[in-house]
PDB file of C-alpha atoms and ligand atoms in Angstrom:
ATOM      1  CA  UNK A   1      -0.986 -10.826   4.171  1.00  0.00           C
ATOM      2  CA  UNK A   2      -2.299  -7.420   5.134  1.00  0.00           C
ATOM      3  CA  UNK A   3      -4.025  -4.885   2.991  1.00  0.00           C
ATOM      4  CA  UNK A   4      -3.440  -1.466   2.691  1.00  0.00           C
ATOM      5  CA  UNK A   5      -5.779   0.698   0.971  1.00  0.00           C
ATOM      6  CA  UNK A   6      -3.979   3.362  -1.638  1.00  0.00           C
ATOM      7  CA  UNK A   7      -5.751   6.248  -1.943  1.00  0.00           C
ATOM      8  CA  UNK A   8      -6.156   9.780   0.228  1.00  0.00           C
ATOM      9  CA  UNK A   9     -10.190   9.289  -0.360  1.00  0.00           C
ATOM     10  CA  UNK A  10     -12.253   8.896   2.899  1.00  0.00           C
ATOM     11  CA  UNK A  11     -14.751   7.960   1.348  1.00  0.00           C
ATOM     12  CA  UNK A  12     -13.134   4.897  -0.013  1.00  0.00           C
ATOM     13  CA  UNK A  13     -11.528   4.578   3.262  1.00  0.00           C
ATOM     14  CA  UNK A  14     -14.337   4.034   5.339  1.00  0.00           C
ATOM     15  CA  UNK A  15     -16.002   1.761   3.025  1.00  0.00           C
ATOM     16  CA  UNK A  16     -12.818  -0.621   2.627  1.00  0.00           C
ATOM     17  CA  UNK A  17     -12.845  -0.437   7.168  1.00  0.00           C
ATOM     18  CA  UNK A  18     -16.647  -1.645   6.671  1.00  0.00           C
ATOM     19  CA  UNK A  19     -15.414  -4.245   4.112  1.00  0.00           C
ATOM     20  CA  UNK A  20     -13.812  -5.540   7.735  1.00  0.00           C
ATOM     21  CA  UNK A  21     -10.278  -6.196   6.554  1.00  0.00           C
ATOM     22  CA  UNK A  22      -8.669  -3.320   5.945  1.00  0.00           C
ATOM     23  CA  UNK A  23      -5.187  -3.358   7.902  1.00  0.00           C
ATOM     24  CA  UNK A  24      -3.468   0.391   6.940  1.00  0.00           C
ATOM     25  CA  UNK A  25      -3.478   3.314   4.361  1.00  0.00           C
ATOM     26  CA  UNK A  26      -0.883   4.658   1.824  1.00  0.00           C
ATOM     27  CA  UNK A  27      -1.289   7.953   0.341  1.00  0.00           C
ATOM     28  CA  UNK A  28       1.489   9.577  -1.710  1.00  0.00           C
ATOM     29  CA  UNK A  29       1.178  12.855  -3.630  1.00  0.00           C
ATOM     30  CA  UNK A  30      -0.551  12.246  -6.773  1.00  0.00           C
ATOM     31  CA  UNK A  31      -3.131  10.442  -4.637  1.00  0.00           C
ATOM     32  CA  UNK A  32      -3.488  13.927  -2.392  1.00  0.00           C
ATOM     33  CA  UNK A  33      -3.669  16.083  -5.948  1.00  0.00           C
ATOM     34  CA  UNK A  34      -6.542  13.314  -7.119  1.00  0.00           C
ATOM     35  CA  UNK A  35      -8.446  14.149  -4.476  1.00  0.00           C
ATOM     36  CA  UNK A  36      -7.213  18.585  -4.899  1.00  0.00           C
ATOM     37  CA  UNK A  37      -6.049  18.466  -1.601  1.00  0.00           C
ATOM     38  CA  UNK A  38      -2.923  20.505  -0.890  1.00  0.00           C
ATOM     39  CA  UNK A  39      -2.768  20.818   2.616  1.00  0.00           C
ATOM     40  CA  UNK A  40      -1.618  17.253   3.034  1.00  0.00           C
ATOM     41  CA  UNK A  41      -1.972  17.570   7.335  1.00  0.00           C
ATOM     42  CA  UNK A  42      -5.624  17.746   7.520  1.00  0.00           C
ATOM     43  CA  UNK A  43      -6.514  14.766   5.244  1.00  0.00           C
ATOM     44  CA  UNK A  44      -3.793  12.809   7.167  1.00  0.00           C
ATOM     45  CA  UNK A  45      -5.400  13.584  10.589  1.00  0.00           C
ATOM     46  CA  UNK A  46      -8.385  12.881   9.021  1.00  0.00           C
ATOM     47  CA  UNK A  47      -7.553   9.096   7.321  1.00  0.00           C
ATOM     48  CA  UNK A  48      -5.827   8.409  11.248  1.00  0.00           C
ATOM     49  CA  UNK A  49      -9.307   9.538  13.050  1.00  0.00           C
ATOM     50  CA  UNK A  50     -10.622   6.130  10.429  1.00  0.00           C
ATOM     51  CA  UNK A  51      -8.025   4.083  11.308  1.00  0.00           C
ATOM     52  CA  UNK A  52      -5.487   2.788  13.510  1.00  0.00           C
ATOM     53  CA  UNK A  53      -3.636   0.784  11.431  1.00  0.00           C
ATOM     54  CA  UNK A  54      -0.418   2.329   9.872  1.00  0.00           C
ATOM     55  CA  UNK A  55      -1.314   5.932   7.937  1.00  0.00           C
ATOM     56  CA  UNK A  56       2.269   6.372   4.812  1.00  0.00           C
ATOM     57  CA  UNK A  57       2.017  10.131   4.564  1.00  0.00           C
ATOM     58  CA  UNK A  58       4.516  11.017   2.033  1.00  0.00           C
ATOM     59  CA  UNK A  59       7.148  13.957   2.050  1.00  0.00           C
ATOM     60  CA  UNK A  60       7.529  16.546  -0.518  1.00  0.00           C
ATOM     61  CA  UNK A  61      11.256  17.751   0.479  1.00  0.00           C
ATOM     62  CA  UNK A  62      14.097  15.928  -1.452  1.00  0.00           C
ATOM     63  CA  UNK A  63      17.050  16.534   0.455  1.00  0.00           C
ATOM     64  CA  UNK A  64      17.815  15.097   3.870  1.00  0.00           C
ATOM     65  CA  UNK A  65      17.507  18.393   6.287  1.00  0.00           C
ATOM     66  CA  UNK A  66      14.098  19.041   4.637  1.00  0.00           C
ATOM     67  CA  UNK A  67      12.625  15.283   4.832  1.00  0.00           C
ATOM     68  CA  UNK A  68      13.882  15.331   8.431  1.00  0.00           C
ATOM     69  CA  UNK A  69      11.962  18.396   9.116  1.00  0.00           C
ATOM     70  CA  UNK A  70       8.837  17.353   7.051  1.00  0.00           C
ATOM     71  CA  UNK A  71       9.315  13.587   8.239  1.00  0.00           C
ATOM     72  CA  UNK A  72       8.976  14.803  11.545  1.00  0.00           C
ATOM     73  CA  UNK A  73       6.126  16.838  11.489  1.00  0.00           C
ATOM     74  CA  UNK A  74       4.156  14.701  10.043  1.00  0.00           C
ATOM     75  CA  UNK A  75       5.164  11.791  12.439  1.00  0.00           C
ATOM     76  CA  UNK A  76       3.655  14.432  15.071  1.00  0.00           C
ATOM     77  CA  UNK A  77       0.490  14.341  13.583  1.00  0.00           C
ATOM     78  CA  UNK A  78      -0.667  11.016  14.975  1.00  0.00           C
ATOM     79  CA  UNK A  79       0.637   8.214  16.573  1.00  0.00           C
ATOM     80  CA  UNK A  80       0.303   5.443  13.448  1.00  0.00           C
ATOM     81  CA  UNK A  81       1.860   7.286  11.208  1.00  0.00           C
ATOM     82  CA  UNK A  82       4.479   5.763   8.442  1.00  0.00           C
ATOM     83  CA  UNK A  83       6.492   8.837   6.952  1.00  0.00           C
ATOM     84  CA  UNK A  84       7.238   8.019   3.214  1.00  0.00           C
ATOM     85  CA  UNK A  85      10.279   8.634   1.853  1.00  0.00           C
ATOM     86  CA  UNK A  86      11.710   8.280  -1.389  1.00  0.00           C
ATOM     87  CA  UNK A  87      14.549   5.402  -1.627  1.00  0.00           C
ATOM     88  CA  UNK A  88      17.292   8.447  -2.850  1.00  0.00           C
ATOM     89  CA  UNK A  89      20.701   8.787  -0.860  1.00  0.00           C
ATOM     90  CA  UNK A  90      18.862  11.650   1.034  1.00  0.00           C
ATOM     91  CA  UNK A  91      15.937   9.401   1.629  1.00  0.00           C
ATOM     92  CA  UNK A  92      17.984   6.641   2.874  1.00  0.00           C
ATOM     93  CA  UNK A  93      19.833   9.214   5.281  1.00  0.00           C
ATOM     94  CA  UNK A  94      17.097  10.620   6.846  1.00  0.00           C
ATOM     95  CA  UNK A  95      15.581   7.147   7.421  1.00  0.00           C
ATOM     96  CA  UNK A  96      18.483   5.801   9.357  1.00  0.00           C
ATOM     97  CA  UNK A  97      17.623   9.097  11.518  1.00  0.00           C
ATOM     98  CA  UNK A  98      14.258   8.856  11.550  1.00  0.00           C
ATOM     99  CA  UNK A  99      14.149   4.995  12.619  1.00  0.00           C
ATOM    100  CA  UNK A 100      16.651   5.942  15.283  1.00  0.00           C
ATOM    101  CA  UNK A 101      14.499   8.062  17.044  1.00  0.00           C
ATOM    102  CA  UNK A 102      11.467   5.505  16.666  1.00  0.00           C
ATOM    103  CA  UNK A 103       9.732   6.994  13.616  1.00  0.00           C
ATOM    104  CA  UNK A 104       8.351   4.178  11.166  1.00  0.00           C
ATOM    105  CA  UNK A 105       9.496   4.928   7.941  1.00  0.00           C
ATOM    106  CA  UNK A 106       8.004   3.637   4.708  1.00  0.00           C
ATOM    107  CA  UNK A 107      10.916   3.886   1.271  1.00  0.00           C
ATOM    108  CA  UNK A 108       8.792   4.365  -1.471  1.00  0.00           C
ATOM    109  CA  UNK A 109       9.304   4.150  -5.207  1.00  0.00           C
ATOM    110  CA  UNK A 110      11.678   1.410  -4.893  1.00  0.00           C
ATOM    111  CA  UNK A 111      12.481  -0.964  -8.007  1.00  0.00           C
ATOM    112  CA  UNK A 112      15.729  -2.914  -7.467  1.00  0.00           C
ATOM    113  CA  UNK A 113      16.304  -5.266  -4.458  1.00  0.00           C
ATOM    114  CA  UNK A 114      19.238  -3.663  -3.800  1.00  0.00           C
ATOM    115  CA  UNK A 115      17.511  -0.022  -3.007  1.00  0.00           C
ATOM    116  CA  UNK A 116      15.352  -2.419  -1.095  1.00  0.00           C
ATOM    117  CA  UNK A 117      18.510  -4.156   1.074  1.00  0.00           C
ATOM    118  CA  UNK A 118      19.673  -0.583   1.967  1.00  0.00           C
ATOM    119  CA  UNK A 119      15.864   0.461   2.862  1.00  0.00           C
ATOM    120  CA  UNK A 120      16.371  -2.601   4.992  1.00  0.00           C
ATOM    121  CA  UNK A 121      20.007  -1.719   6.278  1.00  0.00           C
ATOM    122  CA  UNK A 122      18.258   1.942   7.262  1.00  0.00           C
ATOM    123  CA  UNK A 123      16.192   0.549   9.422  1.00  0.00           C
ATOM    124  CA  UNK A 124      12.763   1.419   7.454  1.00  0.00           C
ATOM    125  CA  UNK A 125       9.747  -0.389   8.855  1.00  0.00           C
ATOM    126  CA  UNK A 126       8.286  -0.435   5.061  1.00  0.00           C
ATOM    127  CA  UNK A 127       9.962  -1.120   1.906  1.00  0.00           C
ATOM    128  CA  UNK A 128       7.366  -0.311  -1.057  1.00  0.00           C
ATOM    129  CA  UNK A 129       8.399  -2.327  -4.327  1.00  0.00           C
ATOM    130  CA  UNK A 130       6.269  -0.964  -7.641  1.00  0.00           C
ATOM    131  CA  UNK A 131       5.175  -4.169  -9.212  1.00  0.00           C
ATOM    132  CA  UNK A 132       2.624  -2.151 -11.701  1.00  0.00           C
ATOM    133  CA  UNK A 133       5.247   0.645 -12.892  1.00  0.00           C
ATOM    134  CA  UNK A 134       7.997  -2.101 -13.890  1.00  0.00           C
ATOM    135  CA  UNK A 135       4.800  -4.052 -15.707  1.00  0.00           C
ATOM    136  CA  UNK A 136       4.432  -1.012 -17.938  1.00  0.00           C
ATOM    137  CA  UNK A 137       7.818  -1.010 -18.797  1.00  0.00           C
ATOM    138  CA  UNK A 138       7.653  -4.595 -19.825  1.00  0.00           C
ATOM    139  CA  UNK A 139       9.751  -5.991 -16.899  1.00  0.00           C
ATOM    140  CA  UNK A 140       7.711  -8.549 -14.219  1.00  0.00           C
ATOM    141  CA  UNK A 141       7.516  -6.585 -10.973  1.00  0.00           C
ATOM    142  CA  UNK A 142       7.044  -9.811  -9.260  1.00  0.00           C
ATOM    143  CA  UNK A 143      10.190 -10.753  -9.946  1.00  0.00           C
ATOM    144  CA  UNK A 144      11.478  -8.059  -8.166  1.00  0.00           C
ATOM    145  CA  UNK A 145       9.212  -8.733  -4.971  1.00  0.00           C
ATOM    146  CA  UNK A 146      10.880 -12.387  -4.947  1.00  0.00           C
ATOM    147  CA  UNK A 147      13.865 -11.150  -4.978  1.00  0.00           C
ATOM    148  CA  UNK A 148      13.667  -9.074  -2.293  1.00  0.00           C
ATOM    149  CA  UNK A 149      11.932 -11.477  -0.200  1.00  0.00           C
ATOM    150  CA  UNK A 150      14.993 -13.924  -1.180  1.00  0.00           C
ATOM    151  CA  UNK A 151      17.498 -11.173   0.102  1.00  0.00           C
ATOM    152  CA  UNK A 152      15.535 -10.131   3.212  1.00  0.00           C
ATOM    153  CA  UNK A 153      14.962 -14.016   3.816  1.00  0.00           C
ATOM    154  CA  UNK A 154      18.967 -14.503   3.993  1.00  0.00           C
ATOM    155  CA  UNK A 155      18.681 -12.149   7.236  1.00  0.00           C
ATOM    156  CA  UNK A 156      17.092 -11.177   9.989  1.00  0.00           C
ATOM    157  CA  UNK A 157      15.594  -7.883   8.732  1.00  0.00           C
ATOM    158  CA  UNK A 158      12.296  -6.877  10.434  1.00  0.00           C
ATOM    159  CA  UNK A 159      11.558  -4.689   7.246  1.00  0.00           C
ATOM    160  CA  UNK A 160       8.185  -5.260   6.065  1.00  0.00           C
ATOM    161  CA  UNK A 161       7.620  -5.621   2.479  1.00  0.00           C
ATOM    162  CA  UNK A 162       4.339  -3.319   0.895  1.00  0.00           C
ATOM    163  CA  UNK A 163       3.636  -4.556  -2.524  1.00  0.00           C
ATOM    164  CA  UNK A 164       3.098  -1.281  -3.870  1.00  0.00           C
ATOM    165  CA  UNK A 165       1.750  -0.138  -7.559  1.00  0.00           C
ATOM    166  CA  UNK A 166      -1.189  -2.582  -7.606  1.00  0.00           C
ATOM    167  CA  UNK A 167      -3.132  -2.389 -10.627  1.00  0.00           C
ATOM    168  CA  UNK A 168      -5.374  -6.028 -10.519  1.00  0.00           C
ATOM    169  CA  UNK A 169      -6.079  -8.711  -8.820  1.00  0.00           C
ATOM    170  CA  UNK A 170      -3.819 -11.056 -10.067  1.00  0.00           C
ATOM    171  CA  UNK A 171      -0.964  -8.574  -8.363  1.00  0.00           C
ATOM    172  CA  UNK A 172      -3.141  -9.296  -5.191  1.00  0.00           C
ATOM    173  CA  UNK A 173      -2.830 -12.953  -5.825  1.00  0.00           C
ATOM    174  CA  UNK A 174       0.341 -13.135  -6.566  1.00  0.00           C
ATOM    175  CA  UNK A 175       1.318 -10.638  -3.942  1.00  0.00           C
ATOM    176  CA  UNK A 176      -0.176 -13.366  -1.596  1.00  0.00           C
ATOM    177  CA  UNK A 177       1.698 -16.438  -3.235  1.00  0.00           C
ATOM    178  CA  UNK A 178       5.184 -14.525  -3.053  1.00  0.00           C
ATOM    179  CA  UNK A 179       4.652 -14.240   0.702  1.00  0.00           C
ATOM    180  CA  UNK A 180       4.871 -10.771   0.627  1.00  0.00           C
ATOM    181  CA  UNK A 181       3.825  -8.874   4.385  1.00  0.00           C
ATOM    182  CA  UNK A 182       1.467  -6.203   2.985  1.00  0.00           C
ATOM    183  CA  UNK A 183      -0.318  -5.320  -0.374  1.00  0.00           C
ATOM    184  CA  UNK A 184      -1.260  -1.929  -0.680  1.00  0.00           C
ATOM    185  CA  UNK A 185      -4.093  -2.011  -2.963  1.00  0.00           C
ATOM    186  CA  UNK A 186      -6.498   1.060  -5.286  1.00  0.00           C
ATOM    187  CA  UNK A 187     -10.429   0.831  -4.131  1.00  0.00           C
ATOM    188  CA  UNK A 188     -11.335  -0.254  -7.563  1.00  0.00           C
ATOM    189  CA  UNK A 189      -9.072  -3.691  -7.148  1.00  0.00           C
ATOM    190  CA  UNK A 190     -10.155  -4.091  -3.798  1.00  0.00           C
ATOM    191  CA  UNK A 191     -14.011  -4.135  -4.684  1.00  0.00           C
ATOM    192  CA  UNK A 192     -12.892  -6.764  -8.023  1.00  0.00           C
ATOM    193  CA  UNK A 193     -10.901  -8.792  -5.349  1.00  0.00           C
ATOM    194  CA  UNK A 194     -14.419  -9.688  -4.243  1.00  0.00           C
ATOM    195  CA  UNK A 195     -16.360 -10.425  -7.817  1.00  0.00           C
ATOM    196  CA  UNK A 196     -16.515 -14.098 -10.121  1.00  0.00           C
ATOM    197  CA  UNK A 197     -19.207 -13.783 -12.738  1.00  0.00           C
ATOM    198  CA  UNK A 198     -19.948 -17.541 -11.355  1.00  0.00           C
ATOM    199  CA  UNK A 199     -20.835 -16.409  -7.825  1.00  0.00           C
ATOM    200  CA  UNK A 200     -23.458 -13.838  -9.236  1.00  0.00           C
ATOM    201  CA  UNK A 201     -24.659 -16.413 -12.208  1.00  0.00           C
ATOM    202  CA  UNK A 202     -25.121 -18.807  -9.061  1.00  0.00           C
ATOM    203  CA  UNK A 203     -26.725 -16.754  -6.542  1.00  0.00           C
ATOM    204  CA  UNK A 204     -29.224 -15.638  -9.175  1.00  0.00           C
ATOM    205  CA  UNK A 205     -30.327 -18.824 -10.094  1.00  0.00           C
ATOM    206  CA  UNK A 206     -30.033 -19.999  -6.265  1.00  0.00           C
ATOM    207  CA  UNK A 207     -32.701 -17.007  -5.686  1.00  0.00           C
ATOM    208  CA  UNK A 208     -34.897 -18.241  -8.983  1.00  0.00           C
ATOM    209  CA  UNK A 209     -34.796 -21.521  -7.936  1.00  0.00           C
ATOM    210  CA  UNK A 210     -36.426 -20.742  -4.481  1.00  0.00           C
ATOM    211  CA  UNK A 211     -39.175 -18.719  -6.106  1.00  0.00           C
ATOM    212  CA  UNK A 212     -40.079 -21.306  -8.386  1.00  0.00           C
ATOM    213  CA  UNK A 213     -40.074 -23.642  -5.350  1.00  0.00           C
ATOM    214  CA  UNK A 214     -42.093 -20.972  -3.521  1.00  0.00           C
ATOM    215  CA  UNK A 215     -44.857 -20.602  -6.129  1.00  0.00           C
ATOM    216  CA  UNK A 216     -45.688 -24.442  -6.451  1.00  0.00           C
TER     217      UNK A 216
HETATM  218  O1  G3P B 301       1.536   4.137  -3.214  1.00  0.00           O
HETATM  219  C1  G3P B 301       2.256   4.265  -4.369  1.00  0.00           C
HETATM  220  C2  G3P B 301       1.937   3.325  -5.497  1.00  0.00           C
HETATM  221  O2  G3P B 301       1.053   2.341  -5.119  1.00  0.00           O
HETATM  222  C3  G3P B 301       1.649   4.002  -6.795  1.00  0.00           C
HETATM  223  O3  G3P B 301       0.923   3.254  -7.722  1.00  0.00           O
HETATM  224  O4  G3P B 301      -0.402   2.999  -9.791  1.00  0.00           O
HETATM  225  O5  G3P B 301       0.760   5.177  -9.323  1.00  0.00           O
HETATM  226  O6  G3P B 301       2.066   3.166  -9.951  1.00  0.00           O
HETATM  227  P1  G3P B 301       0.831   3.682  -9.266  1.00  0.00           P
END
């Protein structure tokens, strides 16, 4: 599985790439307004002079002239860029454009595995199911990743699924179980990916046991 870190921080950028397995980025807008950027461009040419791997940058326009323009634009702004589109009628339009002239394209905000068959049928590189926002409404988000893994694994769709709206590790883990391609996943999960209260218990008495050793 790949990981995608989801934020439009550098900082937390470069320190995930120094973690050594970071494989892409995903930004969207609330990310960019976290961080009080509004000129989107610059922190996107920014997070691709990090990385290499795949950059989501996310359009603002809703309607399909406007996301091509935007789409576009922002597909000029380096070559590993994803544009991010929202899984609406307009989205899935400019997609089916966008993918025919060779631009990845990421459909965000999806929550049915049917949006995610027509992502598919538009030709998006990325389909972005969010697991976390259909927790909160007290659905299981995972079911919908299966699901669309069950659909997509019925054809031969080169789609890539990005299990989106991560909120802990056990949507890593079972991210990872589902089979899912990519997980894109906040800073703070990706530094509690790491941490077991056993490891440090063990290491610390590991280290006391050597001193005691050392002082006999
Ligand atoms: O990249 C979009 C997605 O991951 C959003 O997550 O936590 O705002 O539902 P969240």
């Amino acid at each position: 599985m790949k990981f995608f870190i989801d934020t439009a921080n550098l900082d937390e950028i470069k320190t995930a790439i120094n973690f050594g397995f970071l494989d892409g980025v995903t930004t969207n807008p609330s990310l960019m307004a976290k961080e009080g950027i509004s000129d989107q461009e610059t922190r996107i040419k920014e997070i691709c002079r990090l990385t290499d791997g795949p950059v989501s940058a996310e359009v603002l326009a809703v309607d399909t002239l406007g996301m091509l323009a935007e789409g576009r634009r922002l597909a000029s702004l380096a070559p590993n860029i994803a544009v991010k589109l929202p899984l609406t009628m307009e989205g899935l339009e400019a997609t089916k454009t966008l993918s025919g002239d060779g631009v990845k394209v990421n459909l965000t905000l999806v929550f049915s595995p049917l949006q995610a068959l027509l992502a598919a049928k538009a030709g998006a590189a990325y389909v972005s199911p969010f697991v976390g926002r259909l927790d909160d409404i007290g659905q299981d988000g995972f079911r919908l990743v299966e699901e669309i893994i069950g659909v997509y694994n019925n054809y031969a769709f080169d789609t890539e699924i990005i299990v989106a709206s991560v909120r802990h590790p056990q949507h890593v883990l079972r991210a990872a179980l589902s089979g899912a391609d990519i997980s894109t996943i906040p800073f703070k999960v990706i530094k509690q990916l790491a941490y077991h209260p056993l490891t440090d218990k063990g290491l610390k008495e590991f280290l006391a046991d050597h001193e005691k050793a050392a002082k006999k």
